[in-house]
Amino acid sequence: MENNKDIFWHELEKEKKLGDHTVIVLDETVSTNSDAMDLGRKGQQTGTVVIARSQTGGRGRLGKNWLSPTDRGLYFSVILRPLLEPADLPKITLAAGLSLCRAITSVCSVSPMIKWPNDLLLDGRKCGGILTESHLENAKRPLVVLGIGLNISTPSSFFPSDLQQKATSLQQHCKTVVNVKKVLLSILREADEMIKSMERGKFPEILDQWKKYDATKGKKLTWLTTGRKPVSGISLGPDEDGRLHIKDDQGQVFEVLSGDIQLQL
Ligand code: BTN
């Protein structure tokens, strides 16, 4: 007998559509972000979703891996060509974080938070992540791949030992069985709305909403610069461009565009 998961994948393979989105379903791939980027560069339609049941080389920010065991999570990438300036592209990650929070709150009645810029947390543990990559083939319409990984039912024993206390899966926080199709549809719907709002210059409104889910504001954290130099301080939250402001013990404020943030316990 087919279970809900199999029905979800069979329907997706048969329909090849999710709302307005064309969907490419893969059993196994290295990384849906790499696939979507290759397809996008060959002219694949905007809005196409590449989704896989498993990834062998799922990628996160800063060269990290994204564990993607078969049928234990959502691993997908959306091809976008937003009408945005290249300088505005990092904001897409924040907008996508808000989309994720809204979608899983409405479908699963959970209370997620976001650790700037791209970590989705449930009860302080990482449950999802966003990897936004771009290719500036056309100055007016950059090619952007929005990659989302969401752990749905990954057992903690699957995570490497150093991550077992830091990672979690949606099902552990949800009282009812997670409806994966609803979650996916809801994320796509929210993300579509966010992109349209950003194109209309409404990022300030998105940021206001984002701040309701901010896991770091007022907390002590350590920022590892891209050169791995640690800077410790208090998070003042993101500015209007999405850069995180951190005030160190000497009162110096750093405007962070990239790098690794670790909350201090
Ligand atoms: C992060 O937490 O640093 C981002 C994780 C993003 C993982 C997703 S899974 C689907 C897509 N394909 C990838 O290789 N990465 C993203």
PDB file of C-alpha atoms and ligand atoms in Angstrom:
ATOM      1  CA  MET A   1       0.000   0.000   0.000  1.00  0.00           C
ATOM      2  CA  GLU A   2       1.244   3.498  -0.798  1.00  0.00           C
ATOM      3  CA  ASN A   3       1.860   5.835   2.101  1.00  0.00           C
ATOM      4  CA  ASN A   4       1.324   9.608   2.048  1.00  0.00           C
ATOM      5  CA  LYS A   5       4.925  10.248   1.051  1.00  0.00           C
ATOM      6  CA  ASP A   6       4.719   7.964  -2.000  1.00  0.00           C
ATOM      7  CA  ILE A   7       1.411   9.508  -3.047  1.00  0.00           C
ATOM      8  CA  PHE A   8       2.973  12.972  -2.806  1.00  0.00           C
ATOM      9  CA  TRP A   9       5.916  12.011  -5.032  1.00  0.00           C
ATOM     10  CA  HIS A  10       3.781  10.086  -7.539  1.00  0.00           C
ATOM     11  CA  GLU A  11       1.369  12.996  -7.891  1.00  0.00           C
ATOM     12  CA  LEU A  12       4.235  15.420  -8.364  1.00  0.00           C
ATOM     13  CA  GLU A  13       5.897  13.207 -10.981  1.00  0.00           C
ATOM     14  CA  LYS A  14       2.609  12.807 -12.838  1.00  0.00           C
ATOM     15  CA  GLU A  15       1.375  16.400 -12.676  1.00  0.00           C
ATOM     16  CA  LYS A  16       4.778  18.132 -13.059  1.00  0.00           C
ATOM     17  CA  LYS A  17       3.059  21.265 -11.747  1.00  0.00           C
ATOM     18  CA  LEU A  18       2.589  23.009  -8.407  1.00  0.00           C
ATOM     19  CA  GLY A  19       0.224  25.924  -8.894  1.00  0.00           C
ATOM     20  CA  ASP A  20       1.843  27.950 -11.697  1.00  0.00           C
ATOM     21  CA  HIS A  21       5.246  26.352 -11.194  1.00  0.00           C
ATOM     22  CA  THR A  22       6.656  23.763 -13.587  1.00  0.00           C
ATOM     23  CA  VAL A  23       8.220  21.033 -11.458  1.00  0.00           C
ATOM     24  CA  ILE A  24      11.159  18.801 -12.326  1.00  0.00           C
ATOM     25  CA  VAL A  25      11.223  15.804  -9.991  1.00  0.00           C
ATOM     26  CA  LEU A  26      14.456  13.886  -9.448  1.00  0.00           C
ATOM     27  CA  ASP A  27      14.899  10.699  -7.446  1.00  0.00           C
ATOM     28  CA  GLU A  28      18.466  11.528  -6.556  1.00  0.00           C
ATOM     29  CA  THR A  29      20.795  14.312  -7.546  1.00  0.00           C
ATOM     30  CA  VAL A  30      23.949  15.966  -6.297  1.00  0.00           C
ATOM     31  CA  SER A  31      22.352  19.348  -5.620  1.00  0.00           C
ATOM     32  CA  THR A  32      19.087  20.829  -6.870  1.00  0.00           C
ATOM     33  CA  ASN A  33      20.752  24.262  -6.731  1.00  0.00           C
ATOM     34  CA  SER A  34      23.391  23.124  -9.223  1.00  0.00           C
ATOM     35  CA  ASP A  35      20.718  21.554 -11.449  1.00  0.00           C
ATOM     36  CA  ALA A  36      18.528  24.652 -11.331  1.00  0.00           C
ATOM     37  CA  MET A  37      21.487  26.922 -12.107  1.00  0.00           C
ATOM     38  CA  ASP A  38      22.487  24.761 -15.117  1.00  0.00           C
ATOM     39  CA  LEU A  39      18.905  24.699 -16.374  1.00  0.00           C
ATOM     40  CA  GLY A  40      18.452  28.427 -15.778  1.00  0.00           C
ATOM     41  CA  ARG A  41      21.589  29.213 -17.753  1.00  0.00           C
ATOM     42  CA  LYS A  42      20.166  27.150 -20.618  1.00  0.00           C
ATOM     43  CA  GLY A  43      16.983  29.249 -20.558  1.00  0.00           C
ATOM     44  CA  GLN A  44      14.654  27.119 -18.404  1.00  0.00           C
ATOM     45  CA  GLN A  45      11.438  28.954 -17.632  1.00  0.00           C
ATOM     46  CA  THR A  46      11.291  31.324 -14.640  1.00  0.00           C
ATOM     47  CA  GLY A  47       9.453  29.770 -11.694  1.00  0.00           C
ATOM     48  CA  THR A  48      10.586  26.223 -12.476  1.00  0.00           C
ATOM     49  CA  VAL A  49      11.081  24.151  -9.329  1.00  0.00           C
ATOM     50  CA  VAL A  50      13.722  21.407  -9.230  1.00  0.00           C
ATOM     51  CA  ILE A  51      12.968  19.037  -6.373  1.00  0.00           C
ATOM     52  CA  ALA A  52      14.732  15.833  -5.344  1.00  0.00           C
ATOM     53  CA  ARG A  53      13.874  12.944  -3.045  1.00  0.00           C
ATOM     54  CA  SER A  54      17.534  12.903  -2.004  1.00  0.00           C
ATOM     55  CA  GLN A  55      20.759  14.797  -2.647  1.00  0.00           C
ATOM     56  CA  THR A  56      24.238  13.347  -2.494  1.00  0.00           C
ATOM     57  CA  GLY A  57      25.980  16.731  -2.325  1.00  0.00           C
ATOM     58  CA  GLY A  58      23.403  19.129  -0.910  1.00  0.00           C
ATOM     59  CA  ARG A  59      25.096  22.465  -0.294  1.00  0.00           C
ATOM     60  CA  GLY A  60      24.638  25.117   2.379  1.00  0.00           C
ATOM     61  CA  ARG A  61      26.142  28.568   2.817  1.00  0.00           C
ATOM     62  CA  LEU A  62      29.880  28.971   3.390  1.00  0.00           C
ATOM     63  CA  GLY A  63      30.739  25.603   1.884  1.00  0.00           C
ATOM     64  CA  LYS A  64      28.715  23.582   4.391  1.00  0.00           C
ATOM     65  CA  ASN A  65      26.895  20.344   3.521  1.00  0.00           C
ATOM     66  CA  TRP A  66      23.162  19.910   3.632  1.00  0.00           C
ATOM     67  CA  LEU A  67      22.221  16.413   4.740  1.00  0.00           C
ATOM     68  CA  SER A  68      19.507  15.194   2.362  1.00  0.00           C
ATOM     69  CA  PRO A  69      18.457  11.596   3.082  1.00  0.00           C
ATOM     70  CA  THR A  70      15.761  10.037   0.908  1.00  0.00           C
ATOM     71  CA  ASP A  71      12.201  11.189   1.623  1.00  0.00           C
ATOM     72  CA  ARG A  72      13.162  12.772   4.933  1.00  0.00           C
ATOM     73  CA  GLY A  73      12.890  16.372   3.877  1.00  0.00           C
ATOM     74  CA  LEU A  74      12.108  18.918   1.205  1.00  0.00           C
ATOM     75  CA  TYR A  75      15.107  19.703  -0.997  1.00  0.00           C
ATOM     76  CA  PHE A  76      14.210  22.071  -3.803  1.00  0.00           C
ATOM     77  CA  SER A  77      15.382  25.056  -5.839  1.00  0.00           C
ATOM     78  CA  VAL A  78      13.381  27.667  -7.696  1.00  0.00           C
ATOM     79  CA  ILE A  79      14.603  29.463 -10.823  1.00  0.00           C
ATOM     80  CA  LEU A  80      13.926  33.196 -10.530  1.00  0.00           C
ATOM     81  CA  ARG A  81      14.662  36.198 -12.735  1.00  0.00           C
ATOM     82  CA  PRO A  82      13.568  39.026 -10.467  1.00  0.00           C
ATOM     83  CA  LEU A  83      13.475  42.645 -11.557  1.00  0.00           C
ATOM     84  CA  LEU A  84      15.970  43.641  -8.902  1.00  0.00           C
ATOM     85  CA  GLU A  85      19.362  45.295  -8.818  1.00  0.00           C
ATOM     86  CA  PRO A  86      22.284  42.928  -8.109  1.00  0.00           C
ATOM     87  CA  ALA A  87      22.869  44.791  -4.805  1.00  0.00           C
ATOM     88  CA  ASP A  88      19.367  43.813  -3.689  1.00  0.00           C
ATOM     89  CA  LEU A  89      19.799  40.072  -4.262  1.00  0.00           C
ATOM     90  CA  PRO A  90      21.003  39.234  -0.707  1.00  0.00           C
ATOM     91  CA  LYS A  91      17.621  40.515   0.511  1.00  0.00           C
ATOM     92  CA  ILE A  92      15.963  37.557  -1.240  1.00  0.00           C
ATOM     93  CA  THR A  93      17.419  35.254   1.430  1.00  0.00           C
ATOM     94  CA  LEU A  94      15.722  37.251   4.184  1.00  0.00           C
ATOM     95  CA  ALA A  95      12.433  37.356   2.258  1.00  0.00           C
ATOM     96  CA  ALA A  96      12.637  33.594   1.697  1.00  0.00           C
ATOM     97  CA  GLY A  97      13.211  33.073   5.429  1.00  0.00           C
ATOM     98  CA  LEU A  98      10.013  34.967   6.129  1.00  0.00           C
ATOM     99  CA  SER A  99       8.188  32.848   3.511  1.00  0.00           C
ATOM    100  CA  LEU A 100       9.383  29.689   5.235  1.00  0.00           C
ATOM    101  CA  CYS A 101       8.290  30.931   8.661  1.00  0.00           C
ATOM    102  CA  ARG A 102       4.855  31.937   7.454  1.00  0.00           C
ATOM    103  CA  ALA A 103       4.312  28.717   5.535  1.00  0.00           C
ATOM    104  CA  ILE A 104       5.225  26.325   8.318  1.00  0.00           C
ATOM    105  CA  THR A 105       3.413  28.413  10.938  1.00  0.00           C
ATOM    106  CA  SER A 106       0.187  28.242   8.954  1.00  0.00           C
ATOM    107  CA  VAL A 107       0.433  24.570   7.929  1.00  0.00           C
ATOM    108  CA  CYS A 108       1.923  23.095  11.111  1.00  0.00           C
ATOM    109  CA  SER A 109       1.077  25.572  13.918  1.00  0.00           C
ATOM    110  CA  VAL A 110       4.683  25.834  15.062  1.00  0.00           C
ATOM    111  CA  SER A 111       6.639  28.934  16.147  1.00  0.00           C
ATOM    112  CA  PRO A 112       9.774  29.205  14.014  1.00  0.00           C
ATOM    113  CA  MET A 113      12.487  31.821  14.339  1.00  0.00           C
ATOM    114  CA  ILE A 114      15.191  32.933  11.903  1.00  0.00           C
ATOM    115  CA  LYS A 115      18.850  33.163  12.727  1.00  0.00           C
ATOM    116  CA  TRP A 116      20.197  35.795  10.355  1.00  0.00           C
ATOM    117  CA  PRO A 117      20.514  35.391   7.486  1.00  0.00           C
ATOM    118  CA  ASN A 118      19.228  31.990   6.480  1.00  0.00           C
ATOM    119  CA  ASP A 119      18.693  29.525   9.341  1.00  0.00           C
ATOM    120  CA  LEU A 120      15.195  28.419  10.208  1.00  0.00           C
ATOM    121  CA  LEU A 121      15.039  27.439  13.881  1.00  0.00           C
ATOM    122  CA  LEU A 122      12.502  25.477  15.889  1.00  0.00           C
ATOM    123  CA  ASP A 123      13.058  25.557  19.650  1.00  0.00           C
ATOM    124  CA  GLY A 124      16.517  26.959  18.981  1.00  0.00           C
ATOM    125  CA  ARG A 125      17.568  24.137  16.672  1.00  0.00           C
ATOM    126  CA  LYS A 126      18.124  24.352  12.943  1.00  0.00           C
ATOM    127  CA  CYS A 127      15.330  22.805  10.906  1.00  0.00           C
ATOM    128  CA  GLY A 128      15.791  24.494   7.539  1.00  0.00           C
ATOM    129  CA  GLY A 129      18.144  26.612   5.496  1.00  0.00           C
ATOM    130  CA  ILE A 130      18.233  28.782   2.405  1.00  0.00           C
ATOM    131  CA  LEU A 131      20.943  29.013  -0.224  1.00  0.00           C
ATOM    132  CA  THR A 132      20.488  31.819  -2.744  1.00  0.00           C
ATOM    133  CA  GLU A 133      22.847  31.827  -5.711  1.00  0.00           C
ATOM    134  CA  SER A 134      22.905  34.159  -8.670  1.00  0.00           C
ATOM    135  CA  HIS A 135      24.330  34.560 -12.136  1.00  0.00           C
ATOM    136  CA  LEU A 136      24.324  38.041 -13.613  1.00  0.00           C
ATOM    137  CA  GLU A 137      23.658  37.088 -17.229  1.00  0.00           C
ATOM    138  CA  ASN A 138      21.402  40.080 -17.757  1.00  0.00           C
ATOM    139  CA  ALA A 139      21.799  43.242 -15.675  1.00  0.00           C
ATOM    140  CA  LYS A 140      18.037  43.889 -15.661  1.00  0.00           C
ATOM    141  CA  ARG A 141      17.009  40.332 -14.836  1.00  0.00           C
ATOM    142  CA  PRO A 142      19.658  38.414 -12.924  1.00  0.00           C
ATOM    143  CA  LEU A 143      19.278  34.656 -12.799  1.00  0.00           C
ATOM    144  CA  VAL A 144      18.693  33.644  -9.200  1.00  0.00           C
ATOM    145  CA  VAL A 145      18.377  30.151  -7.775  1.00  0.00           C
ATOM    146  CA  LEU A 146      16.538  30.028  -4.480  1.00  0.00           C
ATOM    147  CA  GLY A 147      17.381  26.744  -2.761  1.00  0.00           C
ATOM    148  CA  ILE A 148      15.502  25.563   0.287  1.00  0.00           C
ATOM    149  CA  GLY A 149      16.187  22.588   2.507  1.00  0.00           C
ATOM    150  CA  LEU A 150      13.691  21.669   5.210  1.00  0.00           C
ATOM    151  CA  ASN A 151      14.141  18.679   7.496  1.00  0.00           C
ATOM    152  CA  ILE A 152      10.758  17.007   7.818  1.00  0.00           C
ATOM    153  CA  SER A 153      11.457  13.656   9.455  1.00  0.00           C
ATOM    154  CA  THR A 154      15.234  13.225   9.573  1.00  0.00           C
ATOM    155  CA  PRO A 155      15.995  11.188  12.716  1.00  0.00           C
ATOM    156  CA  SER A 156      18.559  12.938  14.934  1.00  0.00           C
ATOM    157  CA  SER A 157      20.817   9.880  14.637  1.00  0.00           C
ATOM    158  CA  PHE A 158      21.253  10.727  10.921  1.00  0.00           C
ATOM    159  CA  PHE A 159      22.992  14.032  11.720  1.00  0.00           C
ATOM    160  CA  PRO A 160      26.756  14.091  12.386  1.00  0.00           C
ATOM    161  CA  SER A 161      27.395  13.894  16.150  1.00  0.00           C
ATOM    162  CA  ASP A 162      28.422  17.567  16.440  1.00  0.00           C
ATOM    163  CA  LEU A 163      25.060  18.607  14.967  1.00  0.00           C
ATOM    164  CA  GLN A 164      22.753  16.238  16.841  1.00  0.00           C
ATOM    165  CA  GLN A 165      21.985  18.820  19.562  1.00  0.00           C
ATOM    166  CA  LYS A 166      21.783  21.652  17.056  1.00  0.00           C
ATOM    167  CA  ALA A 167      19.563  20.206  14.320  1.00  0.00           C
ATOM    168  CA  THR A 168      15.928  19.184  14.297  1.00  0.00           C
ATOM    169  CA  SER A 169      13.075  18.177  11.989  1.00  0.00           C
ATOM    170  CA  LEU A 170       9.649  19.717  11.565  1.00  0.00           C
ATOM    171  CA  GLN A 171       7.766  16.538  12.494  1.00  0.00           C
ATOM    172  CA  GLN A 172       9.260  16.590  16.002  1.00  0.00           C
ATOM    173  CA  HIS A 173       7.514  19.909  16.689  1.00  0.00           C
ATOM    174  CA  CYS A 174       4.223  19.248  14.945  1.00  0.00           C
ATOM    175  CA  LYS A 175       1.333  17.487  16.710  1.00  0.00           C
ATOM    176  CA  THR A 176      -0.146  16.081  13.503  1.00  0.00           C
ATOM    177  CA  VAL A 177       1.508  14.373  10.528  1.00  0.00           C
ATOM    178  CA  VAL A 178       3.187  17.036   8.406  1.00  0.00           C
ATOM    179  CA  ASN A 179       1.424  17.468   5.071  1.00  0.00           C
ATOM    180  CA  VAL A 180       4.489  17.878   2.869  1.00  0.00           C
ATOM    181  CA  LYS A 181       2.575  18.963  -0.218  1.00  0.00           C
ATOM    182  CA  LYS A 182       0.773  21.695   1.706  1.00  0.00           C
ATOM    183  CA  VAL A 183       4.060  22.912   3.183  1.00  0.00           C
ATOM    184  CA  LEU A 184       5.706  23.047  -0.239  1.00  0.00           C
ATOM    185  CA  LEU A 185       2.757  24.803  -1.894  1.00  0.00           C
ATOM    186  CA  SER A 186       2.562  27.291   0.916  1.00  0.00           C
ATOM    187  CA  ILE A 187       6.304  28.100   0.767  1.00  0.00           C
ATOM    188  CA  LEU A 188       6.066  28.657  -3.003  1.00  0.00           C
ATOM    189  CA  ARG A 189       2.990  30.856  -2.654  1.00  0.00           C
ATOM    190  CA  GLU A 190       4.628  32.961   0.059  1.00  0.00           C
ATOM    191  CA  ALA A 191       7.908  33.218  -1.858  1.00  0.00           C
ATOM    192  CA  ASP A 192       6.098  34.339  -5.032  1.00  0.00           C
ATOM    193  CA  GLU A 193       4.382  37.089  -3.057  1.00  0.00           C
ATOM    194  CA  MET A 194       7.672  38.184  -1.465  1.00  0.00           C
ATOM    195  CA  ILE A 195       9.432  38.477  -4.813  1.00  0.00           C
ATOM    196  CA  LYS A 196       6.556  40.510  -6.246  1.00  0.00           C
ATOM    197  CA  SER A 197       6.607  42.791  -3.187  1.00  0.00           C
ATOM    198  CA  MET A 198      10.367  43.262  -3.478  1.00  0.00           C
ATOM    199  CA  GLU A 199       9.991  44.162  -7.150  1.00  0.00           C
ATOM    200  CA  ARG A 200       7.492  46.826  -6.057  1.00  0.00           C
ATOM    201  CA  GLY A 201      10.024  48.265  -3.608  1.00  0.00           C
ATOM    202  CA  LYS A 202       8.325  46.829  -0.541  1.00  0.00           C
ATOM    203  CA  PHE A 203      11.375  45.291   1.137  1.00  0.00           C
ATOM    204  CA  PRO A 204      10.946  47.604   4.186  1.00  0.00           C
ATOM    205  CA  GLU A 205       7.557  45.962   4.877  1.00  0.00           C
ATOM    206  CA  ILE A 206       9.084  42.498   4.463  1.00  0.00           C
ATOM    207  CA  LEU A 207      11.837  43.448   6.899  1.00  0.00           C
ATOM    208  CA  ASP A 208       9.297  44.652   9.465  1.00  0.00           C
ATOM    209  CA  GLN A 209       7.616  41.238   9.309  1.00  0.00           C
ATOM    210  CA  TRP A 210      10.975  39.454   9.351  1.00  0.00           C
ATOM    211  CA  LYS A 211      11.882  41.180  12.614  1.00  0.00           C
ATOM    212  CA  LYS A 212       9.023  39.353  14.364  1.00  0.00           C
ATOM    213  CA  TYR A 213      10.911  36.099  13.798  1.00  0.00           C
ATOM    214  CA  ASP A 214      14.410  37.413  14.593  1.00  0.00           C
ATOM    215  CA  ALA A 215      16.171  34.878  16.839  1.00  0.00           C
ATOM    216  CA  THR A 216      19.253  37.039  17.452  1.00  0.00           C
ATOM    217  CA  LYS A 217      18.121  40.615  18.299  1.00  0.00           C
ATOM    218  CA  GLY A 218      19.551  41.688  21.658  1.00  0.00           C
ATOM    219  CA  LYS A 219      21.413  38.399  22.045  1.00  0.00           C
ATOM    220  CA  LYS A 220      25.136  37.825  22.441  1.00  0.00           C
ATOM    221  CA  LEU A 221      26.710  36.248  19.427  1.00  0.00           C
ATOM    222  CA  THR A 222      29.965  35.598  17.702  1.00  0.00           C
ATOM    223  CA  TRP A 223      30.451  36.530  14.096  1.00  0.00           C
ATOM    224  CA  LEU A 224      33.118  34.619  12.240  1.00  0.00           C
ATOM    225  CA  THR A 225      34.283  36.906   9.462  1.00  0.00           C
ATOM    226  CA  THR A 226      34.999  35.339   6.081  1.00  0.00           C
ATOM    227  CA  GLY A 227      38.650  35.233   7.201  1.00  0.00           C
ATOM    228  CA  ARG A 228      37.382  33.228  10.265  1.00  0.00           C
ATOM    229  CA  LYS A 229      38.307  36.067  12.673  1.00  0.00           C
ATOM    230  CA  PRO A 230      35.787  35.979  15.566  1.00  0.00           C
ATOM    231  CA  VAL A 231      33.977  39.182  16.588  1.00  0.00           C
ATOM    232  CA  SER A 232      31.733  38.965  19.675  1.00  0.00           C
ATOM    233  CA  GLY A 233      28.944  41.374  20.469  1.00  0.00           C
ATOM    234  CA  ILE A 234      25.225  42.022  20.717  1.00  0.00           C
ATOM    235  CA  SER A 235      22.952  41.776  17.709  1.00  0.00           C
ATOM    236  CA  LEU A 236      21.150  45.033  16.913  1.00  0.00           C
ATOM    237  CA  GLY A 237      19.162  43.334  14.125  1.00  0.00           C
ATOM    238  CA  PRO A 238      19.334  43.949  10.371  1.00  0.00           C
ATOM    239  CA  ASP A 239      19.365  47.406   8.771  1.00  0.00           C
ATOM    240  CA  GLU A 240      17.210  48.529   5.823  1.00  0.00           C
ATOM    241  CA  ASP A 241      19.524  46.705   3.404  1.00  0.00           C
ATOM    242  CA  GLY A 242      19.393  43.480   5.387  1.00  0.00           C
ATOM    243  CA  ARG A 243      22.909  43.820   6.832  1.00  0.00           C
ATOM    244  CA  LEU A 244      23.171  42.595  10.423  1.00  0.00           C
ATOM    245  CA  HIS A 245      24.492  45.154  12.906  1.00  0.00           C
ATOM    246  CA  ILE A 246      26.625  43.824  15.741  1.00  0.00           C
ATOM    247  CA  LYS A 247      27.889  46.009  18.578  1.00  0.00           C
ATOM    248  CA  ASP A 248      31.034  44.710  20.235  1.00  0.00           C
ATOM    249  CA  ASP A 249      32.110  45.250  23.864  1.00  0.00           C
ATOM    250  CA  GLN A 250      33.995  48.427  22.896  1.00  0.00           C
ATOM    251  CA  GLY A 251      30.846  49.896  21.358  1.00  0.00           C
ATOM    252  CA  GLN A 252      32.033  49.499  17.776  1.00  0.00           C
ATOM    253  CA  VAL A 253      29.217  48.596  15.381  1.00  0.00           C
ATOM    254  CA  PHE A 254      29.939  46.134  12.575  1.00  0.00           C
ATOM    255  CA  GLU A 255      27.675  45.919   9.527  1.00  0.00           C
ATOM    256  CA  VAL A 256      27.691  42.299   8.492  1.00  0.00           C
ATOM    257  CA  LEU A 257      26.887  41.221   4.966  1.00  0.00           C
ATOM    258  CA  SER A 258      28.224  37.694   5.145  1.00  0.00           C
ATOM    259  CA  GLY A 259      29.947  35.204   7.420  1.00  0.00           C
ATOM    260  CA  ASP A 260      28.936  32.761  10.102  1.00  0.00           C
ATOM    261  CA  ILE A 261      26.886  33.772  13.151  1.00  0.00           C
ATOM    262  CA  GLN A 262      26.908  31.694  16.313  1.00  0.00           C
ATOM    263  CA  LEU A 263      24.540  32.504  19.137  1.00  0.00           C
ATOM    264  CA  GLN A 264      26.226  32.381  22.537  1.00  0.00           C
ATOM    265  CA  LEU A 265      24.341  30.322  25.091  1.00  0.00           C
TER     266      LEU A 265
HETATM  267  C1  BTN B   1      22.195  26.589   4.663  1.00  0.00           C
HETATM  268  O1  BTN B   1      21.633  26.283   5.701  1.00  0.00           O
HETATM  269  O2  BTN B   1      23.353  27.036   4.660  1.00  0.00           O
HETATM  270  C2  BTN B   1      21.454  26.456   3.379  1.00  0.00           C
HETATM  271  C3  BTN B   1      20.962  25.062   3.084  1.00  0.00           C
HETATM  272  C4  BTN B   1      20.251  24.955   1.763  1.00  0.00           C
HETATM  273  C5  BTN B   1      19.981  23.531   1.366  1.00  0.00           C
HETATM  274  C6  BTN B   1      19.149  23.439   0.127  1.00  0.00           C
HETATM  275  S1  BTN B   1      18.541  21.804  -0.151  1.00  0.00           S
HETATM  276  C7  BTN B   1      18.005  22.259  -1.733  1.00  0.00           C
HETATM  277  C8  BTN B   1      19.063  23.149  -2.337  1.00  0.00           C
HETATM  278  N1  BTN B   1      20.112  22.371  -2.954  1.00  0.00           N
HETATM  279  C9  BTN B   1      21.270  22.524  -2.339  1.00  0.00           C
HETATM  280  O3  BTN B   1      22.339  21.963  -2.659  1.00  0.00           O
HETATM  281  N2  BTN B   1      21.154  23.369  -1.310  1.00  0.00           N
HETATM  282  C10 BTN B   1      19.803  23.857  -1.185  1.00  0.00           C
END
